[in-house]
Amino acid sequence: MEYNNKTIKNYEDFKPQLESIGRYGYFFITAMVMIIAWGTYALYTQLSKGQVVTGMRDYVIWGIYDANFIFFIGISYAGALISGILHLMRVEWRHPILRMAETITVVSTMIGPSYIFLSMGRLERVWHILVYGRIQSPIVWDVFAISTYLIGSFIFLYLACVRDLAFMRDHPVGVAKWRNSIYKFMSAGYRDTPKQRELLNQLIDLISIVIIPLAILVHSVLAWIFGMTLRPGWHSTIFAPYFVLAAIYSGTGVLIIVMFVFRKIYHLEAHITKNHFTYLGILLMILGALYGYFTFSEYLTNWYGSVKWDMEVLYRLFDTSTYWWWFFFSAFIGVLLPIILIAMPRFRSIKTIVFAAMIAVTALWVKRYLIIIPTLETPLLPLHDVRPEFASYSPSWVEWSLTAMGIAIWLLLFFLFSKFLPIIPVVRVNSADERDYFKLRKLAKERILRRMISKTRRDKGPVAGMLILLFLTSALVCRAEDPVHSRLKLEFLNKSGTHLLTAKLTSKKDDQTIPLEGMQVSFFIQGVKDKTLLGKGSTDEAGKATFTLPDKLDVPRNKDGKYLYSASFEGNKEYQSSESSAEIRDVFMKLTFSQKDSAKLINLFAVEINEKGDSVPIEGSTAIFYVPRTFSYLKIGEQPVKGGHADIDFPVTLPGDSVGNLPIIAKFEDNDNYGNSEVSATMAWGKPLPPMVIIKRGLGDTNAPLWMVYTLIVLLSLVWFHFTYAIFTIFRIRHLGKAALQEENASSATK
Amino acid sequence: MNDNNSSRRKFLKLGLAAGATALIGAGGKALSAVSGPEAGGKETGEKVKLLSPDGTLVEVDKGHCHSCPATGKEARQGIPNKKMVMVVDLARCRNARKCLEGCQSMHHLPPKIEWIKFFLLRDSKDTSPYWFPKPCFQCNNPPCVKVCPVGATFKRTDGIVLIDNDRCIGCKFCMAACPYSSRVFNWGNPGQDALPEGKKYSPETSWPQKVGTVGKCDFCPDMVRQGKLPSCVTSCPNGVYFYGDKNEDTVTNGTETVRFSELVQQRAAYRYMEELGTEPGVYYLPPVNRLFDYKVGFQELKPEEIDLYKKEANLSE
């Protein structure tokens, strides 16, 4: 395979950095590894002790981890959007900066999501998302989006490296053997045959197109994690496009800084010219203006509407004792300074553009902090019942250490990558090839893609103009010493003919009545001379001991026609003994229901048993009527019994069971003669309870609404179809390469 | 095996004899939790101790026990035909905080974990401040449930929103989504009593809490299954909380039992921040004809806490 002189000359510039790491290089790697080691200790601290080691508490539940997460995903835009768009528009000056941009994307997309893991209380349960995942949750959207995006950006970076990998394979001079075998494997047998060239160019175009809406969707989904909540400062419709814009603004800033750094350390002045800084500077300026516009629009709307909570967040941002200076830096300095520095040709130099980019990038990190923290410090209910350390947030050493670790890994990966492949593509596709491939493009079978490509070509006008259009469309997509006194209370219960004795044992502690549990209570009945033991029972957690009386008592009634029951508690080390008694006359009660005209009535018939054992209708005692409910009895009325009868209206408006069955209880309560005697009966005159309605699909249910499922399937299959196609094509290129190699060998053999 | 069965049958017979209709009475509470095999209970072989009406402890097969907190799928479904609601009478609250103490002892929570919060609200500068105790609202359109990525927090048919601490991944998204700040996070080890040996974890008891997961007021479904009132309701000295089943149209604070519809209609009940569309399951009765002056509520607070309340409620003195 032949390379032109220009390509070989290009390679000469990169050869030294690829062949040795250098003194400064080793120093840098050591420094980064030390930061990473410290970060690993911080990580161990957090994983072993839990998130107490962070500055996060109830209220401020998310902190700088999440700010870092948005920040890294934000800067990943450099490669996805910038290089994707510049590539599709065939901007001539793009070649030297594309690989840096794409590497920023891959490295940032690898570091970013790790902060979400750090923000999780239970890292070892991440797999629950795969097993129990709910499509209704924006976090699940994020899992799908970011993983897809990461793979997409890997493919994108790889495709753009294939030619250089092939070149490195063919130029093994001075490079270790293991590295050569990696180059050989990764070059996918690319030998620049016309067919391979056509396929590769086609793939790069295809992935460029797929990566743009994917990148926009990733940051929109990220914004929706905040936007979907009912929080002031988050619940905003413009959040998705605002995030997308802020992301590309910071991405461009990082790209400018990276360009500057590599230009300095690798002496690439010949490749990265002042023009590159100027063009990207102007792009940064336009993005700064747009970001400023979105910021102004967001805060103006909140201020003008002056809803209580929105205003509280605004007060926090504009209060000099809280966030004013931070806000001033991110919303004023971070917007105006880059614009002024770049817009005025007099100030415009590589150094000022890089300075402007650094200001923009720092301002955007501060912006992410200001999006998360002040809103979380402004709950809808006042911060009353809160421990002081819960009300505000400041990051702990663990959080800062892990932030530093993320940056260190980012820098280290970037540095190592630049030692593996030239940071600027060596093999260029010359304009002749491009024209050539424009012809081949006509053969592309996907009409939609073709239409998109032709559109981008037609509007080949100002780069910035096109970018604005794309951002705007994204908005659419988008605790006894002496025994203590105890008290026993005996109650007689007659439940529909079943006679029960209950004794409640209590004591007083700090003026509060407490039930005594697990104590033995003996029940007695007074005979002609002595008390007879009926039985024993132990008290439950409510201090109650219950005894069921036998149907027939062998004791005669006294002269009042009553039985004398008593209960006693013998006492123990802790509690004194106590007793209680009750004199009860037996009653017989019966409940019936009757309907007169439209009136539905409950009829109680009650008789008492006198000393001779005869039944006598009750006169004058008040009967109370109840409906039993889950926790208690609902009183529905009371009526004095006359001539043994008492009637009240049936509570027809009360809900019963599914057919309207309503149990009714008629009771003599704490009566001197009858104790607690009651009778119950059920009648279906209540309001029938409608059957339970179980909604199967919805935002709050187990299953997602169908439209969500379909949308997800369509989006994912569209993107993954292209990814699969790309991977398949890479194998095709490899296959073609083998064929070409055999042909070459055959022809050289015949010669 | 035969012995086991016969003793159980004896008990059941005794139980049935003791109260075919006693099912609902106070003395029959423990009994109501047990039903015979004809009631559809499945034998599991696992025994549970229960107090019989004659005051002796008996062992019952777990399959016949309805009072045990449900686990697994059953815990996610809810108690059939129930719809739990709460009505908080703001006119009776004096910030005694006994409900919180009751809640903490019932859920085995250390003092630092607070599931009920107390606010001193003041609607405008011209109106008088009032104490506002706040449990979880158990919304019918719960923002927390919508956003949970793993279904660790879920809405049940009985209206209760629970958290499965075995499933929660600790992303805290539900805390961000809850507009009422009802959720708390176990930042470190909760320092709770361990679950008794042989007992399975149930989201219905919310015990034990686990480090790195979210916790909140759970409306005590395990107590509802036993026909008992949650601790906050029974420990309140002033009868502020009324709790009950909306399907029975009845709520009770332990001493008074009233019809839910009459209470909320006659006393002009409202739900907090109804405008958010969350449809809370907790109703508030406006603080009219109050039993206490709001200043009584400062008695048990530390000076710095009082200052914080005064500051947020815009009280100048």
Tab-separated table of C-alpha atoms in Angstrom, chain A residues 96-267:
chain	number	residue	atom	x	y	z
A	96	PRO	CA	-6.440	18.281	12.519
A	97	ILE	CA	-9.017	18.663	15.302
A	98	LEU	CA	-11.438	15.801	14.616
A	99	ARG	CA	-9.554	13.087	16.475
A	100	MET	CA	-9.097	15.291	19.566
A	101	ALA	CA	-12.803	16.066	19.535
A	102	GLU	CA	-13.792	12.416	19.159
A	103	THR	CA	-11.348	11.312	21.867
A	104	ILE	CA	-12.853	13.930	24.232
A	105	THR	CA	-16.235	12.315	23.542
A	106	VAL	CA	-15.148	8.756	24.271
A	107	VAL	CA	-13.057	9.572	27.356
A	108	SER	CA	-15.723	11.888	28.851
A	109	THR	CA	-18.541	9.434	28.173
A	110	MET	CA	-16.492	6.810	30.032
A	111	ILE	CA	-15.790	9.051	33.074
A	112	GLY	CA	-19.193	10.829	33.296
A	113	PRO	CA	-21.515	7.926	34.178
A	114	SER	CA	-19.120	6.700	36.894
A	115	TYR	CA	-20.176	9.765	38.907
A	116	ILE	CA	-23.766	8.563	38.792
A	117	PHE	CA	-22.549	5.297	40.326
A	118	LEU	CA	-20.760	7.291	43.054
A	119	SER	CA	-24.009	9.136	43.709
A	120	MET	CA	-25.819	5.835	44.300
A	121	GLY	CA	-26.353	4.526	47.862
A	122	ARG	CA	-26.180	0.913	46.784
A	123	LEU	CA	-23.630	0.488	44.078
A	124	GLU	CA	-23.692	-3.321	44.308
A	125	ARG	CA	-27.331	-3.267	43.191
A	126	VAL	CA	-26.779	-1.588	39.828
A	127	TRP	CA	-27.914	-4.774	38.106
A	128	HIS	CA	-31.419	-4.172	39.549
A	129	ILE	CA	-31.855	-1.652	36.740
A	130	LEU	CA	-31.510	-4.450	34.206
A	131	VAL	CA	-33.772	-6.863	36.132
A	132	TYR	CA	-36.443	-4.530	37.511
A	133	GLY	CA	-35.998	-1.568	35.131
A	134	ARG	CA	-39.055	0.650	34.602
A	135	ILE	CA	-39.336	2.413	31.291
A	136	GLN	CA	-41.264	5.240	33.032
A	137	SER	CA	-38.173	6.402	34.889
A	138	PRO	CA	-35.902	9.020	33.291
A	139	ILE	CA	-32.966	7.195	34.908
A	140	VAL	CA	-33.739	4.179	32.765
A	141	TRP	CA	-33.943	6.437	29.711
A	142	ASP	CA	-30.507	7.643	30.693
A	143	VAL	CA	-29.130	4.125	31.014
A	144	PHE	CA	-30.291	3.324	27.489
A	145	ALA	CA	-29.193	6.660	26.073
A	146	ILE	CA	-25.733	6.866	27.620
A	147	SER	CA	-24.771	3.250	26.952
A	148	THR	CA	-25.857	3.623	23.339
A	149	TYR	CA	-24.027	6.937	23.100
A	150	LEU	CA	-20.838	5.455	24.528
A	151	ILE	CA	-20.843	2.641	22.008
A	152	GLY	CA	-21.709	5.051	19.209
A	153	SER	CA	-18.850	7.360	20.087
A	154	PHE	CA	-16.462	4.391	20.267
A	155	ILE	CA	-17.485	3.359	16.761
A	156	PHE	CA	-17.194	6.938	15.565
A	157	LEU	CA	-13.683	7.341	16.986
A	158	TYR	CA	-12.620	3.950	15.696
A	159	LEU	CA	-13.813	4.546	12.152
A	160	ALA	CA	-11.902	7.787	12.022
A	161	CYS	CA	-8.781	5.942	13.189
A	162	VAL	CA	-8.849	3.036	10.747
A	163	ARG	CA	-6.710	4.749	8.115
A	164	ASP	CA	-4.074	5.786	10.661
A	165	LEU	CA	-4.105	2.321	12.227
A	166	ALA	CA	-3.422	0.878	8.801
A	167	PHE	CA	-0.623	3.383	8.312
A	168	MET	CA	0.911	2.511	11.697
A	169	ARG	CA	0.740	-1.170	10.703
A	170	ASP	CA	2.631	-0.421	7.567
A	171	HIS	CA	5.232	1.747	9.358
A	172	PRO	CA	6.361	-0.373	12.370
A	173	VAL	CA	9.659	1.468	12.727
A	174	GLY	CA	10.787	1.968	16.346
A	175	VAL	CA	7.534	0.877	17.902
A	176	ALA	CA	7.246	-2.124	20.298
A	177	LYS	CA	6.113	-5.437	18.811
A	178	TRP	CA	2.956	-5.795	20.937
A	179	ARG	CA	1.859	-2.409	19.765
A	180	ASN	CA	2.324	-3.401	16.166
A	181	SER	CA	0.162	-6.453	16.625
A	182	ILE	CA	-2.548	-4.208	18.095
A	183	TYR	CA	-2.275	-1.891	15.100
A	184	LYS	CA	-2.468	-4.853	12.769
A	185	PHE	CA	-5.533	-6.278	14.487
A	186	MET	CA	-7.319	-2.967	14.754
A	187	SER	CA	-6.640	-1.814	11.222
A	188	ALA	CA	-9.260	-4.316	10.021
A	189	GLY	CA	-7.183	-5.193	6.975
A	190	TYR	CA	-7.665	-1.760	5.503
A	191	ARG	CA	-5.618	-1.389	2.336
A	192	ASP	CA	-7.401	1.545	0.772
A	193	THR	CA	-8.888	-0.384	-2.115
A	194	PRO	CA	-11.588	1.648	-3.865
A	195	LYS	CA	-14.333	-0.527	-2.402
A	196	GLN	CA	-12.885	-0.306	1.148
A	197	ARG	CA	-12.517	3.437	0.783
A	198	GLU	CA	-16.099	3.759	-0.372
A	199	LEU	CA	-17.429	1.646	2.502
A	200	LEU	CA	-15.365	3.482	5.130
A	201	ASN	CA	-16.351	6.920	3.896
A	202	GLN	CA	-19.957	5.821	3.792
A	203	LEU	CA	-19.760	4.511	7.375
A	204	ILE	CA	-18.164	7.656	8.747
A	205	ASP	CA	-20.921	9.713	7.151
A	206	LEU	CA	-23.601	7.397	8.484
A	207	ILE	CA	-22.322	7.382	12.074
A	208	SER	CA	-21.844	11.182	11.938
A	209	ILE	CA	-25.518	11.500	11.150
A	210	VAL	CA	-26.619	8.982	13.837
A	211	ILE	CA	-24.379	10.484	16.535
A	212	ILE	CA	-25.843	14.008	16.236
A	213	PRO	CA	-29.487	13.302	17.234
A	214	LEU	CA	-28.202	10.679	19.709
A	215	ALA	CA	-25.997	13.248	21.451
A	216	ILE	CA	-28.878	15.726	21.581
A	217	LEU	CA	-31.168	13.038	23.029
A	218	VAL	CA	-28.587	12.010	25.665
A	219	HIS	CA	-28.333	15.493	27.073
A	220	SER	CA	-32.094	16.048	26.815
A	221	VAL	CA	-32.713	12.873	28.825
A	222	LEU	CA	-30.161	14.096	31.358
A	223	ALA	CA	-32.023	17.403	31.627
A	224	TRP	CA	-35.294	15.519	32.042
A	225	ILE	CA	-34.032	13.795	35.217
A	226	PHE	CA	-34.303	17.276	36.670
A	227	GLY	CA	-37.118	18.569	34.495
A	228	MET	CA	-39.529	15.726	35.377
A	229	THR	CA	-39.554	16.660	39.101
A	230	LEU	CA	-41.855	19.292	40.642
A	231	ARG	CA	-38.974	21.373	41.906
A	232	PRO	CA	-38.501	25.114	41.461
A	233	GLY	CA	-35.648	25.803	39.088
A	234	TRP	CA	-35.843	22.303	37.575
A	235	HIS	CA	-39.402	21.935	36.383
A	236	SER	CA	-38.813	23.890	33.205
A	237	THR	CA	-39.795	23.128	29.639
A	238	ILE	CA	-36.651	24.649	28.153
A	239	PHE	CA	-34.371	22.479	30.298
A	240	ALA	CA	-33.565	19.971	27.576
A	241	PRO	CA	-32.436	22.437	24.902
A	242	TYR	CA	-30.792	24.577	27.613
A	243	PHE	CA	-28.712	21.553	28.694
A	244	VAL	CA	-27.867	20.671	25.118
A	245	LEU	CA	-26.670	24.181	24.452
A	246	ALA	CA	-24.699	24.453	27.706
A	247	ALA	CA	-23.137	21.094	26.855
A	248	ILE	CA	-21.918	22.047	23.426
A	249	TYR	CA	-20.683	25.380	24.808
A	250	SER	CA	-18.484	23.588	27.367
A	251	GLY	CA	-17.544	20.936	24.791
A	252	THR	CA	-16.223	23.550	22.397
A	253	GLY	CA	-14.344	25.189	25.295
A	254	VAL	CA	-12.657	21.921	26.247
A	255	LEU	CA	-11.750	21.263	22.624
A	256	ILE	CA	-10.029	24.647	22.378
A	257	ILE	CA	-8.064	23.946	25.592
A	258	VAL	CA	-7.076	20.462	24.413
A	259	MET	CA	-5.950	21.864	21.057
A	260	PHE	CA	-3.838	24.451	22.837
A	261	VAL	CA	-2.238	21.922	25.178
A	262	PHE	CA	-1.288	19.447	22.449
A	263	ARG	CA	-0.118	22.211	20.192
A	264	LYS	CA	2.254	23.326	22.975
A	265	ILE	CA	3.539	19.957	24.228
A	266	TYR	CA	3.834	18.260	20.847
A	267	HIS	CA	4.802	21.334	18.891
